[in-house]
Structure formats: C-alpha cells, structure tokens
Amino acid sequence: MTNFLRRSLLACALAAVLPAALSVNAYAADWPSRPIRLVVSYPAGGVSDVVARALGEKLTAALGQSVVVDNKAGAGGAIGLDLVAKSNPDGYTLGFSSISPLTLSPHLGKPLFDAHKDIVPVVSVMYSPVLLLGTTRSTAASFPELIAQAKAHPGDVRWATAGLASLGHIMLEQIADQSRTQITHVPYKGGGQQLNDGLSAQFEVLSTNAGPAVMQHIKAGKFKALAVGAPSRLDTLPNVPTLAELGYKSANMTSVFGIFAPAGVPAPILARLNAEVNKALALPDVRQRLEATDNVPTGGKAADFAKQIEAESRANAQIIKAAKIQLN
C-alpha cells in the first residue's frame, strides 16, 4: 500500500468519524434544554426518596432545568433501573437506586436487564447503615433473644424487608442460615409502606436504612433497634451492636446508593453529571442532612464506582451460592 493510499484511507475514516463526534459534542453542549427525569427505585417517603429530592433541588439550580423525581418501586429496585436501562440514552432519564439490582438480582434469577451492558454508573452518592428493628409486636429485648425466639417457634418471627433480592432479604437469609432458624420473609416494594406497617405492628422485625423518620420512631419508642449493619456502631445508637459484633460478619452489610444512566449517554453529559453531584455532596447543608441520620456521603469518580459495584457483585455471588439463597 502506497503512502498516498494510506493517507487517503485515513482521510476518509476521519471524514466519517468527525461529523459524528462534532454532533455528539454539540448535543452535549446544549444539554440540558428540557427537564430531566430522575427515576427513584423506591416509594416516596423512604430515605432514598428524601436524598434524591435533595439532590434534585441542587441539580435543578446547577443545570438550569428542573430535575423531576419519579418513584418507580418494585423488585428490590430492579423495576426502576430497568426503566432507566431501556430509556433513550439522551441524558434526560436518570436513576437513583441502591446498587442491589446490579449486585444481587443478577445472581438470584432472570434479571430484567443486563447489569453490565444496559446501564452505567454515574456517581456514588452515599452508603446507608441497615438497621434491624423490633416492632411493638416483638417481645425480644435484644437480637440474640429474637434469634432464640425464632429457634423456639419456627416461622413465627416475621421479618419485613424492602423486597425480594433486596439487601435486607440477603441479610435475612444469611442470618437464618447461620443461626439455623426459620424466619418468615415479608417483602415490600420499598421502605415507606414497610415502615407504616411496622408502626402498626403487622410483623415482628424489619430491616431498613437509617433515615430521619426511622430515628424519630426509635427515639419515640415505636421501634427498638436490635442490631445494625455498619462498619462500626453508630454515634446516634452507641448501645446497638453491629451484626459483626453479634457473630454475623457476612451479614454485616450497608446499602450503597448512586445515580445511574442508560448505556450510550454521551460521555460529556456523564462527566458533567458526575461533577455536579460531587459539588452538591460537598455542600455543607447536603452533608449535614445526610450525616444527621447516619448516612455517609460518598461521591467520587464514575470509574471507581463501577469497580466497587463489580467487586460487590462478585462477593455477593459467592455469598448467595454458599448460603443456597433462591427466590421462590
């Protein structure tokens, strides 16, 4: 091949690629030109909904377009992320969810979407401790006492979670397997209705993320904090042991939440979203709202978030296989 021919082929290739690249950059430069839909994978009223709306307010101010929260609950968060994964990758539909639909659901049955190909992590937002709470129907004064009751009366202890394949469900299954007890799983579509039914004592125990409403109900004596999934005891609940302290190290987990987009959104838009969310998480009022209820703001690079999700997915696959967890 002559040098002239090589140069001609290169020129043709560049001529084909450059218009598309310029078009993407021009599109990204004009984004956003209309409201953005932020799909929250859980019902209104839970901690994820509260945080998503707080971020939506900050992004609305930063981007100059309204960020509208749309709650789409179900299947442990997978329904909402499935909607995002199948949306037009134009930057106008985003998702706010825990990472469970990406790290748990694919190992527990036929997933609604491909966690590796159909959706991309934009930015990590926070991690949230998981509280195990006794309702007024439970007579257990501690978590070991609850387990003792479950052993003495198989199936009588009912444990409510945010849904099938949710983090709470996996923690329940691990604890039941390790303690060799039979605990009845009561799955919900998210935290809001689960809390309401817990307040009316429709079951004995629930697992839920830390949040303003939850802490208020604990202080009022409507729930009793029995244990927490967290790296260490919470400053707000210093007498409540972690699951690791109680001997359930593999079940001592926290919920990680972030913002996601359908695969194919132009890189400049993803980069701007990442930057704006990081700026929002650095604001004192946002950090204070999260930290006041033991939720820890994270932020960081999208690539690091993706690596975290992949690592947790591998670890969960091993846990699920070892505990023989299945969705009925």
mmCIF file of C-alpha atoms in Angstrom:
data_model
loop_
_atom_site.group_PDB
_atom_site.id
_atom_site.type_symbol
_atom_site.label_atom_id
_atom_site.label_comp_id
_atom_site.label_asym_id
_atom_site.label_seq_id
_atom_site.Cartn_x
_atom_site.Cartn_y
_atom_site.Cartn_z
ATOM 1 C CA MET A 1 0.000 0.000 0.000
ATOM 2 C CA THR A 2 1.456 3.375 -1.019
ATOM 3 C CA ASN A 3 1.795 6.296 1.385
ATOM 4 C CA PHE A 4 -0.686 8.200 -0.767
ATOM 5 C CA LEU A 5 -3.265 5.418 -0.431
ATOM 6 C CA ARG A 6 -2.726 5.207 3.335
ATOM 7 C CA ARG A 7 -3.252 8.953 3.667
ATOM 8 C CA SER A 8 -6.387 8.780 1.523
ATOM 9 C CA LEU A 9 -7.905 5.966 3.610
ATOM 10 C CA LEU A 10 -7.092 7.828 6.827
ATOM 11 C CA ALA A 11 -8.682 10.988 5.496
ATOM 12 C CA CYS A 12 -11.832 9.071 4.553
ATOM 13 C CA ALA A 13 -12.016 7.479 8.004
ATOM 14 C CA LEU A 14 -11.625 10.846 9.718
ATOM 15 C CA ALA A 15 -14.240 12.373 7.441
ATOM 16 C CA ALA A 16 -16.697 9.684 8.533
ATOM 17 C CA VAL A 17 -15.931 9.950 12.243
ATOM 18 C CA LEU A 18 -15.532 13.689 12.788
ATOM 19 C CA PRO A 19 -19.113 14.741 11.926
ATOM 20 C CA ALA A 20 -20.495 12.217 14.424
ATOM 21 C CA ALA A 21 -18.059 13.364 17.118
ATOM 22 C CA LEU A 22 -18.864 17.009 16.458
ATOM 23 C CA SER A 23 -22.582 16.201 16.586
ATOM 24 C CA VAL A 24 -22.209 14.486 19.993
ATOM 25 C CA ASN A 25 -20.198 17.386 21.373
ATOM 26 C CA ALA A 26 -22.725 19.907 20.074
ATOM 27 C CA TYR A 27 -25.570 17.908 21.625
ATOM 28 C CA ALA A 28 -23.754 17.704 24.952
ATOM 29 C CA ALA A 29 -23.032 21.426 24.880
ATOM 30 C CA ASP A 30 -26.770 22.174 24.581
ATOM 31 C CA TRP A 31 -27.727 19.686 27.309
ATOM 32 C CA PRO A 32 -29.956 20.095 29.219
ATOM 33 C CA SER A 33 -32.536 22.004 27.226
ATOM 34 C CA ARG A 34 -35.583 20.488 28.954
ATOM 35 C CA PRO A 35 -36.493 18.880 32.315
ATOM 36 C CA ILE A 36 -34.660 15.759 33.465
ATOM 37 C CA ARG A 37 -36.473 12.745 34.898
ATOM 38 C CA LEU A 38 -34.841 11.174 37.956
ATOM 39 C CA VAL A 39 -36.335 7.713 38.493
ATOM 40 C CA VAL A 40 -36.141 6.653 42.146
ATOM 41 C CA SER A 41 -36.326 2.875 42.505
ATOM 42 C CA TYR A 42 -38.272 3.008 45.776
ATOM 43 C CA PRO A 43 -41.561 4.524 47.020
ATOM 44 C CA ALA A 44 -41.929 8.051 48.323
ATOM 45 C CA GLY A 45 -41.156 8.548 51.989
ATOM 46 C CA GLY A 46 -38.065 6.381 52.330
ATOM 47 C CA VAL A 47 -34.510 7.616 52.801
ATOM 48 C CA SER A 48 -33.667 7.161 49.103
ATOM 49 C CA ASP A 49 -36.604 9.344 48.098
ATOM 50 C CA VAL A 50 -35.616 12.065 50.586
ATOM 51 C CA VAL A 51 -31.998 12.125 49.385
ATOM 52 C CA ALA A 52 -32.957 12.009 45.700
ATOM 53 C CA ARG A 53 -35.230 15.018 46.118
ATOM 54 C CA ALA A 54 -32.499 16.940 47.943
ATOM 55 C CA LEU A 55 -30.068 16.219 45.109
ATOM 56 C CA GLY A 56 -32.745 17.066 42.551
ATOM 57 C CA GLU A 57 -33.073 20.534 44.059
ATOM 58 C CA LYS A 58 -29.321 21.140 43.832
ATOM 59 C CA LEU A 59 -29.089 19.793 40.277
ATOM 60 C CA THR A 60 -32.039 21.923 39.191
ATOM 61 C CA ALA A 61 -30.172 25.017 40.362
ATOM 62 C CA ALA A 62 -26.864 23.928 38.814
ATOM 63 C CA LEU A 63 -28.213 22.782 35.430
ATOM 64 C CA GLY A 64 -30.888 25.405 34.886
ATOM 65 C CA GLN A 65 -33.566 22.796 34.186
ATOM 66 C CA SER A 66 -35.982 21.047 36.506
ATOM 67 C CA VAL A 67 -34.991 17.624 37.810
ATOM 68 C CA VAL A 68 -38.283 15.806 38.372
ATOM 69 C CA VAL A 69 -38.342 12.836 40.765
ATOM 70 C CA ASP A 70 -40.420 9.855 39.593
ATOM 71 C CA ASN A 71 -40.845 6.956 42.055
ATOM 72 C CA LYS A 72 -40.942 3.524 40.361
ATOM 73 C CA ALA A 73 -40.719 0.860 43.045
ATOM 74 C CA GLY A 74 -40.621 -2.907 42.894
ATOM 75 C CA ALA A 75 -38.393 -5.989 42.702
ATOM 76 C CA GLY A 76 -35.855 -4.631 45.180
ATOM 77 C CA GLY A 77 -35.143 -1.602 42.981
ATOM 78 C CA ALA A 78 -34.872 -3.519 39.696
ATOM 79 C CA ILE A 79 -38.127 -2.108 38.259
ATOM 80 C CA GLY A 80 -36.845 1.458 38.408
ATOM 81 C CA LEU A 81 -33.407 0.669 36.997
ATOM 82 C CA ASP A 82 -34.981 -1.445 34.252
ATOM 83 C CA LEU A 83 -36.961 1.613 33.166
ATOM 84 C CA VAL A 84 -33.743 3.648 33.119
ATOM 85 C CA ALA A 85 -31.791 0.943 31.263
ATOM 86 C CA LYS A 86 -34.418 0.862 28.486
ATOM 87 C CA SER A 87 -34.761 4.645 28.176
ATOM 88 C CA ASN A 88 -33.416 6.789 25.365
ATOM 89 C CA PRO A 89 -29.716 7.475 26.175
ATOM 90 C CA ASP A 90 -30.061 11.216 25.747
ATOM 91 C CA GLY A 91 -29.288 12.314 29.312
ATOM 92 C CA TYR A 92 -32.897 13.132 30.186
ATOM 93 C CA THR A 93 -33.677 9.944 32.127
ATOM 94 C CA LEU A 94 -31.519 9.034 35.108
ATOM 95 C CA GLY A 95 -31.932 6.640 38.018
ATOM 96 C CA PHE A 96 -31.338 6.841 41.749
ATOM 97 C CA SER A 97 -31.037 3.448 43.406
ATOM 98 C CA SER A 98 -29.044 1.228 45.667
ATOM 99 C CA ILE A 99 -26.602 -0.997 43.828
ATOM 100 C CA SER A 100 -28.514 -4.152 44.823
ATOM 101 C CA PRO A 101 -30.272 -4.535 41.437
ATOM 102 C CA LEU A 102 -26.787 -4.700 39.886
ATOM 103 C CA THR A 103 -25.018 -6.788 42.520
ATOM 104 C CA LEU A 104 -27.764 -9.084 43.838
ATOM 105 C CA SER A 105 -30.614 -9.515 41.350
ATOM 106 C CA PRO A 106 -28.442 -10.963 38.536
ATOM 107 C CA HIS A 107 -27.444 -13.847 40.831
ATOM 108 C CA LEU A 108 -30.967 -14.652 42.016
ATOM 109 C CA GLY A 109 -32.876 -15.361 38.848
ATOM 110 C CA LYS A 110 -33.505 -13.967 35.392
ATOM 111 C CA PRO A 111 -32.662 -10.228 35.529
ATOM 112 C CA LEU A 112 -34.819 -7.622 33.827
ATOM 113 C CA PHE A 113 -31.781 -6.045 32.152
ATOM 114 C CA ASP A 114 -28.081 -6.706 31.634
ATOM 115 C CA ALA A 115 -26.278 -5.058 34.552
ATOM 116 C CA HIS A 116 -23.026 -4.957 32.558
ATOM 117 C CA LYS A 117 -24.300 -3.675 29.207
ATOM 118 C CA ASP A 118 -27.558 -1.765 29.642
ATOM 119 C CA ILE A 119 -26.779 0.719 32.402
ATOM 120 C CA VAL A 120 -23.794 2.773 33.541
ATOM 121 C CA PRO A 121 -22.885 4.148 36.992
ATOM 122 C CA VAL A 122 -22.651 7.939 37.021
ATOM 123 C CA VAL A 123 -21.641 8.660 40.609
ATOM 124 C CA SER A 124 -21.782 7.122 44.067
ATOM 125 C CA VAL A 125 -23.972 9.217 46.380
ATOM 126 C CA MET A 126 -23.903 7.624 49.841
ATOM 127 C CA TYR A 127 -23.803 4.498 51.907
ATOM 128 C CA SER A 128 -26.510 3.862 54.448
ATOM 129 C CA PRO A 129 -26.359 1.628 57.542
ATOM 130 C CA VAL A 130 -29.029 -1.085 57.710
ATOM 131 C CA LEU A 131 -30.984 -1.074 60.975
ATOM 132 C CA LEU A 132 -32.702 -4.209 62.287
ATOM 133 C CA LEU A 133 -35.697 -3.025 64.295
ATOM 134 C CA GLY A 134 -38.147 -4.786 66.538
ATOM 135 C CA THR A 135 -41.764 -3.615 66.381
ATOM 136 C CA THR A 136 -44.132 -3.425 69.363
ATOM 137 C CA ARG A 137 -45.366 -6.907 68.421
ATOM 138 C CA SER A 138 -41.935 -8.335 69.285
ATOM 139 C CA THR A 139 -41.069 -9.107 72.905
ATOM 140 C CA ALA A 140 -37.362 -9.563 72.163
ATOM 141 C CA ALA A 141 -35.156 -7.151 74.117
ATOM 142 C CA SER A 142 -32.077 -7.922 72.006
ATOM 143 C CA PHE A 143 -31.085 -9.521 68.722
ATOM 144 C CA PRO A 144 -29.847 -12.768 70.364
ATOM 145 C CA GLU A 145 -33.209 -13.003 72.122
ATOM 146 C CA LEU A 146 -35.001 -12.566 68.790
ATOM 147 C CA ILE A 147 -32.978 -15.424 67.304
ATOM 148 C CA ALA A 148 -33.744 -17.575 70.357
ATOM 149 C CA GLN A 149 -37.459 -16.960 69.816
ATOM 150 C CA ALA A 150 -37.130 -17.866 66.130
ATOM 151 C CA LYS A 151 -35.479 -21.148 67.116
ATOM 152 C CA ALA A 152 -38.150 -21.945 69.704
ATOM 153 C CA HIS A 153 -41.041 -21.092 67.359
ATOM 154 C CA PRO A 154 -40.020 -21.772 63.717
ATOM 155 C CA GLY A 155 -41.688 -19.403 61.263
ATOM 156 C CA ASP A 156 -43.382 -17.249 63.915
ATOM 157 C CA VAL A 157 -40.865 -14.416 63.610
ATOM 158 C CA ARG A 158 -41.793 -12.338 60.546
ATOM 159 C CA TRP A 159 -39.087 -10.122 59.058
ATOM 160 C CA ALA A 160 -40.075 -7.339 56.654
ATOM 161 C CA THR A 161 -37.623 -6.103 54.009
ATOM 162 C CA ALA A 162 -37.707 -3.641 51.120
ATOM 163 C CA GLY A 163 -38.325 -6.522 48.720
ATOM 164 C CA LEU A 164 -37.189 -9.746 47.126
ATOM 165 C CA ALA A 165 -33.482 -9.620 46.216
ATOM 166 C CA SER A 166 -33.019 -6.523 48.354
ATOM 167 C CA LEU A 167 -30.042 -6.216 50.659
ATOM 168 C CA GLY A 168 -32.278 -6.813 53.673
ATOM 169 C CA HIS A 169 -33.503 -10.059 52.108
ATOM 170 C CA ILE A 170 -29.944 -11.314 51.641
ATOM 171 C CA MET A 171 -29.033 -10.350 55.204
ATOM 172 C CA LEU A 172 -32.113 -12.191 56.489
ATOM 173 C CA GLU A 173 -31.235 -15.342 54.552
ATOM 174 C CA GLN A 174 -27.637 -15.278 55.749
ATOM 175 C CA ILE A 175 -28.687 -14.850 59.385
ATOM 176 C CA ALA A 176 -31.333 -17.570 59.134
ATOM 177 C CA ASP A 177 -28.846 -19.950 57.534
ATOM 178 C CA GLN A 178 -26.047 -19.251 60.025
ATOM 179 C CA SER A 179 -28.330 -19.429 63.075
ATOM 180 C CA ARG A 180 -30.250 -22.391 61.664
ATOM 181 C CA THR A 181 -33.584 -20.752 62.264
ATOM 182 C CA GLN A 182 -36.755 -20.479 60.207
ATOM 183 C CA ILE A 183 -37.744 -16.833 59.747
ATOM 184 C CA THR A 184 -40.715 -15.760 57.622
ATOM 185 C CA HIS A 185 -39.789 -13.188 54.977
ATOM 186 C CA VAL A 186 -42.286 -10.345 54.376
ATOM 187 C CA PRO A 187 -41.176 -8.480 51.218
ATOM 188 C CA TYR A 188 -42.350 -4.944 50.397
ATOM 189 C CA LYS A 189 -41.764 -2.677 47.396
ATOM 190 C CA GLY A 190 -39.668 -0.222 49.396
ATOM 191 C CA GLY A 191 -39.266 1.474 52.745
ATOM 192 C CA GLY A 192 -42.306 3.759 53.049
ATOM 193 C CA GLN A 193 -45.155 1.237 53.380
ATOM 194 C CA GLN A 194 -42.860 -1.133 55.236
ATOM 195 C CA LEU A 195 -42.371 1.493 57.966
ATOM 196 C CA ASN A 196 -46.085 2.264 58.159
ATOM 197 C CA ASP A 197 -46.943 -1.399 58.630
ATOM 198 C CA GLY A 198 -44.137 -1.753 61.161
ATOM 199 C CA LEU A 199 -45.626 1.074 63.211
ATOM 200 C CA SER A 200 -48.925 -0.809 63.282
ATOM 201 C CA ALA A 201 -47.047 -3.964 64.399
ATOM 202 C CA GLN A 202 -48.013 -6.184 61.467
ATOM 203 C CA PHE A 203 -44.778 -8.166 61.897
ATOM 204 C CA GLU A 204 -42.052 -8.633 64.496
ATOM 205 C CA VAL A 205 -38.915 -7.180 62.882
ATOM 206 C CA LEU A 206 -37.843 -5.173 59.860
ATOM 207 C CA SER A 207 -34.629 -4.136 58.186
ATOM 208 C CA THR A 208 -34.421 -0.599 56.845
ATOM 209 C CA ASN A 209 -31.919 2.105 56.056
ATOM 210 C CA ALA A 210 -31.174 4.858 58.546
ATOM 211 C CA GLY A 211 -33.208 7.999 57.951
ATOM 212 C CA PRO A 212 -34.916 10.914 59.740
ATOM 213 C CA ALA A 213 -38.283 9.184 60.187
ATOM 214 C CA VAL A 214 -36.687 5.952 61.376
ATOM 215 C CA MET A 215 -34.586 7.702 64.008
ATOM 216 C CA GLN A 216 -37.591 9.654 65.255
ATOM 217 C CA HIS A 217 -39.606 6.459 65.683
ATOM 218 C CA ILE A 218 -36.738 4.804 67.578
ATOM 219 C CA LYS A 219 -36.446 7.775 69.932
ATOM 220 C CA ALA A 220 -40.220 7.710 70.462
ATOM 221 C CA GLY A 221 -40.079 4.039 71.433
ATOM 222 C CA LYS A 222 -42.131 2.856 68.461
ATOM 223 C CA PHE A 223 -39.228 0.703 67.225
ATOM 224 C CA LYS A 224 -36.449 -0.970 69.190
ATOM 225 C CA ALA A 225 -33.038 -1.019 67.476
ATOM 226 C CA LEU A 226 -31.699 -4.573 67.854
ATOM 227 C CA ALA A 227 -28.655 -4.514 65.556
ATOM 228 C CA VAL A 228 -27.060 -2.547 62.738
ATOM 229 C CA GLY A 229 -25.240 -3.404 59.548
ATOM 230 C CA ALA A 230 -22.355 -0.920 59.543
ATOM 231 C CA PRO A 231 -18.539 -0.773 59.808
ATOM 232 C CA SER A 232 -18.892 0.291 63.463
ATOM 233 C CA ARG A 233 -21.556 1.288 65.971
ATOM 234 C CA LEU A 234 -23.462 4.440 65.142
ATOM 235 C CA ASP A 235 -22.845 7.580 67.194
ATOM 236 C CA THR A 236 -26.593 8.078 67.449
ATOM 237 C CA LEU A 237 -27.153 4.494 68.696
ATOM 238 C CA PRO A 238 -23.984 3.694 70.671
ATOM 239 C CA ASN A 239 -25.566 0.792 72.579
ATOM 240 C CA VAL A 240 -26.732 -1.043 69.454
ATOM 241 C CA PRO A 241 -24.221 -3.712 68.316
ATOM 242 C CA THR A 242 -23.226 -4.328 64.730
ATOM 243 C CA LEU A 243 -24.064 -7.682 63.178
ATOM 244 C CA ALA A 244 -20.330 -8.386 63.033
ATOM 245 C CA GLU A 245 -20.116 -7.975 66.810
ATOM 246 C CA LEU A 246 -23.000 -10.425 67.179
ATOM 247 C CA GLY A 247 -21.158 -13.019 65.117
ATOM 248 C CA TYR A 248 -22.831 -12.428 61.739
ATOM 249 C CA LYS A 249 -19.883 -10.955 59.869
ATOM 250 C CA SER A 250 -21.071 -11.883 56.355
ATOM 251 C CA ALA A 251 -24.469 -10.254 57.009
ATOM 252 C CA ASN A 252 -22.907 -7.023 58.309
ATOM 253 C CA MET A 253 -23.651 -5.007 55.185
ATOM 254 C CA THR A 254 -24.560 -1.426 54.261
ATOM 255 C CA SER A 255 -26.632 -0.108 51.355
ATOM 256 C CA VAL A 256 -24.728 1.850 48.698
ATOM 257 C CA PHE A 257 -26.749 4.327 46.628
ATOM 258 C CA GLY A 258 -25.867 6.145 43.439
ATOM 259 C CA ILE A 259 -27.046 7.744 40.216
ATOM 260 C CA PHE A 260 -27.215 5.700 37.017
ATOM 261 C CA ALA A 261 -27.860 6.315 33.319
ATOM 262 C CA PRO A 262 -28.766 4.145 30.341
ATOM 263 C CA ALA A 263 -25.756 2.928 28.375
ATOM 264 C CA GLY A 264 -24.941 5.201 25.459
ATOM 265 C CA VAL A 265 -25.375 8.607 27.094
ATOM 266 C CA PRO A 266 -22.642 10.880 25.663
ATOM 267 C CA ALA A 267 -19.524 10.942 27.837
ATOM 268 C CA PRO A 268 -19.502 14.765 28.246
ATOM 269 C CA ILE A 269 -23.006 14.604 29.789
ATOM 270 C CA LEU A 270 -21.991 11.821 32.170
ATOM 271 C CA ALA A 271 -18.895 13.793 33.148
ATOM 272 C CA ARG A 272 -20.922 16.918 33.878
ATOM 273 C CA LEU A 273 -23.463 14.965 35.936
ATOM 274 C CA ASN A 274 -20.664 13.396 37.950
ATOM 275 C CA ALA A 275 -19.093 16.798 38.591
ATOM 276 C CA GLU A 276 -22.371 18.466 39.600
ATOM 277 C CA VAL A 277 -23.360 15.679 42.004
ATOM 278 C CA ASN A 278 -19.905 15.770 43.590
ATOM 279 C CA LYS A 279 -20.298 19.524 44.066
ATOM 280 C CA ALA A 280 -23.722 19.012 45.645
ATOM 281 C CA LEU A 281 -22.418 16.353 48.027
ATOM 282 C CA ALA A 282 -19.690 18.747 49.167
ATOM 283 C CA LEU A 283 -22.212 21.421 50.194
ATOM 284 C CA PRO A 284 -22.453 21.749 53.992
ATOM 285 C CA ASP A 285 -26.260 21.630 54.068
ATOM 286 C CA VAL A 286 -26.388 18.430 51.992
ATOM 287 C CA ARG A 287 -23.699 16.716 54.056
ATOM 288 C CA GLN A 288 -25.420 17.780 57.282
ATOM 289 C CA ARG A 289 -28.773 16.368 56.130
ATOM 290 C CA LEU A 290 -27.162 13.016 55.371
ATOM 291 C CA GLU A 291 -24.838 12.754 58.346
ATOM 292 C CA ALA A 292 -27.551 13.788 60.818
ATOM 293 C CA THR A 293 -29.207 10.423 60.144
ATOM 294 C CA ASP A 294 -26.011 8.344 59.894
ATOM 295 C CA ASN A 295 -25.989 8.247 56.096
ATOM 296 C CA VAL A 296 -22.488 8.869 54.767
ATOM 297 C CA PRO A 297 -21.987 10.947 51.578
ATOM 298 C CA THR A 298 -19.509 9.426 49.152
ATOM 299 C CA GLY A 299 -19.129 10.881 45.649
ATOM 300 C CA GLY A 300 -16.025 10.247 43.560
ATOM 301 C CA LYS A 301 -15.219 9.097 40.037
ATOM 302 C CA ALA A 302 -17.618 7.041 37.949
ATOM 303 C CA ALA A 303 -14.859 4.520 37.197
ATOM 304 C CA ASP A 304 -14.256 3.916 40.902
ATOM 305 C CA PHE A 305 -17.996 3.448 41.479
ATOM 306 C CA ALA A 306 -18.115 0.897 38.661
ATOM 307 C CA LYS A 307 -15.227 -1.037 40.220
ATOM 308 C CA GLN A 308 -16.972 -1.050 43.601
ATOM 309 C CA ILE A 309 -20.148 -2.438 42.022
ATOM 310 C CA GLU A 310 -18.234 -5.171 40.211
ATOM 311 C CA ALA A 311 -16.366 -6.190 43.378
ATOM 312 C CA GLU A 312 -19.572 -6.349 45.428
ATOM 313 C CA SER A 313 -21.292 -8.338 42.696
ATOM 314 C CA ARG A 314 -18.545 -10.978 42.793
ATOM 315 C CA ALA A 315 -18.691 -11.134 46.591
ATOM 316 C CA ASN A 316 -22.482 -11.442 46.600
ATOM 317 C CA ALA A 317 -22.360 -14.240 44.055
ATOM 318 C CA GLN A 318 -20.174 -16.246 46.453
ATOM 319 C CA ILE A 319 -22.418 -15.453 49.441
ATOM 320 C CA ILE A 320 -25.581 -16.445 47.577
ATOM 321 C CA LYS A 321 -24.050 -19.713 46.385
ATOM 322 C CA ALA A 322 -22.652 -20.606 49.813
ATOM 323 C CA ALA A 323 -25.947 -19.864 51.586
ATOM 324 C CA LYS A 324 -28.004 -21.530 48.811
ATOM 325 C CA ILE A 325 -30.248 -18.474 48.594
ATOM 326 C CA GLN A 326 -33.015 -18.704 45.999
ATOM 327 C CA LEU A 327 -36.036 -16.638 45.072
ATOM 328 C CA ASN A 328 -39.203 -18.688 45.454
#
